[in-house]
mmCIF file of C-alpha atoms and ligand atoms in Angstrom:
data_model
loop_
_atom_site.group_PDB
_atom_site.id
_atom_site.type_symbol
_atom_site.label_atom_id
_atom_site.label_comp_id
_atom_site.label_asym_id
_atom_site.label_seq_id
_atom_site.Cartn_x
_atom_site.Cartn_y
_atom_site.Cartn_z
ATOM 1 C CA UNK A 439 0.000 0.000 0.000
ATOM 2 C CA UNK A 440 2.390 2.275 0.759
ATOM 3 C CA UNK A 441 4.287 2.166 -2.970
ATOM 4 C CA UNK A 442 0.332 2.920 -4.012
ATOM 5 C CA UNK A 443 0.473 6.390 -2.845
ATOM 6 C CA UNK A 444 0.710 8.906 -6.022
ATOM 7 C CA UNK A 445 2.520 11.355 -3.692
ATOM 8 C CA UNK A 446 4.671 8.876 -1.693
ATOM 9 C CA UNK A 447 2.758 10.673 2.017
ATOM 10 C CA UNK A 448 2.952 7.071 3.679
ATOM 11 C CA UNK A 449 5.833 5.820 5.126
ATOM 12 C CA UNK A 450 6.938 3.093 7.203
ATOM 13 C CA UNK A 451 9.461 2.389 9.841
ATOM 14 C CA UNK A 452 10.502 -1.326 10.335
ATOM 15 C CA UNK A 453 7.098 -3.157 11.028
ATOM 16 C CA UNK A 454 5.291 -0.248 12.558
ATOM 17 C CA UNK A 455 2.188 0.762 11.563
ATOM 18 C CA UNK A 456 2.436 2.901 8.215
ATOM 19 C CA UNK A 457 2.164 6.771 9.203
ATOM 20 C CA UNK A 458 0.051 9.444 6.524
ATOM 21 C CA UNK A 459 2.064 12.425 6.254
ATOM 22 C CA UNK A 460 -0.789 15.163 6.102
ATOM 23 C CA UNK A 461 1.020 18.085 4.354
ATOM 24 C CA UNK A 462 2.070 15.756 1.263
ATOM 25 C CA UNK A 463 -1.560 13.883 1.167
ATOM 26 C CA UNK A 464 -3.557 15.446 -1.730
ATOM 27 C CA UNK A 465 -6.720 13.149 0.338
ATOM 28 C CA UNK A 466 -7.007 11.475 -3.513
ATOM 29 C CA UNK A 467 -8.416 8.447 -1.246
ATOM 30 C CA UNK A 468 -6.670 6.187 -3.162
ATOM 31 C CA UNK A 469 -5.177 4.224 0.137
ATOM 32 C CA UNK A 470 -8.708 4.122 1.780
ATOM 33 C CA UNK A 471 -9.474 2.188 -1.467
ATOM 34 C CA UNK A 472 -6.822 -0.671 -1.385
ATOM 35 C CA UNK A 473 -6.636 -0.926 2.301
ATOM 36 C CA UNK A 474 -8.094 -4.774 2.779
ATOM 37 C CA UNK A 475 -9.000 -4.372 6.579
ATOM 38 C CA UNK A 476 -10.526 -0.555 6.286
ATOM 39 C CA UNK A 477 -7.725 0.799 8.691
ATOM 40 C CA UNK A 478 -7.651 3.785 6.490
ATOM 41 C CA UNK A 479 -10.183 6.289 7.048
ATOM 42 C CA UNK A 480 -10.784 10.290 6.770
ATOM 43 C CA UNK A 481 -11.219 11.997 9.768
ATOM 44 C CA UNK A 482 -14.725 13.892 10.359
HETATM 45 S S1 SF4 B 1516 -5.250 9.806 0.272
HETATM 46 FE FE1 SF4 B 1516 -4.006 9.577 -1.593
HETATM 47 S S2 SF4 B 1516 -2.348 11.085 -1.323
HETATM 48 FE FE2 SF4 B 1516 -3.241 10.754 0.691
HETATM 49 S S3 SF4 B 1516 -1.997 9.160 1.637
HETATM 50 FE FE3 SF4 B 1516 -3.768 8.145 0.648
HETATM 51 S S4 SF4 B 1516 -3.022 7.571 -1.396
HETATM 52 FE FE4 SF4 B 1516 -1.585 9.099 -0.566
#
């Protein structure tokens, strides 16, 4: 998922939980697409 992002705005350290960096996200949704356990979501 995180080689999905048009904008690279998700990285990952070692096996930690991949991070959304929110002044490179364009919010294209893209990532809330592919996600297979809907762990990414927009905020309210
Ligand atoms: S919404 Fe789009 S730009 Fe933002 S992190 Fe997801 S794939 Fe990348």
């Amino acid at each position: 998922m995180i080689d999905q992002c048009p904008v690279g705005a998700i990285s990952q350290q070692g096996f930690s939980l991949p991070e959304i960096d929110p002044d490179t996200c364009i919010e294209c949704g893209h990532c809330i697409t592919i996600c297979g356990r809907s762990a990414v979501y927009r905020k309210p």
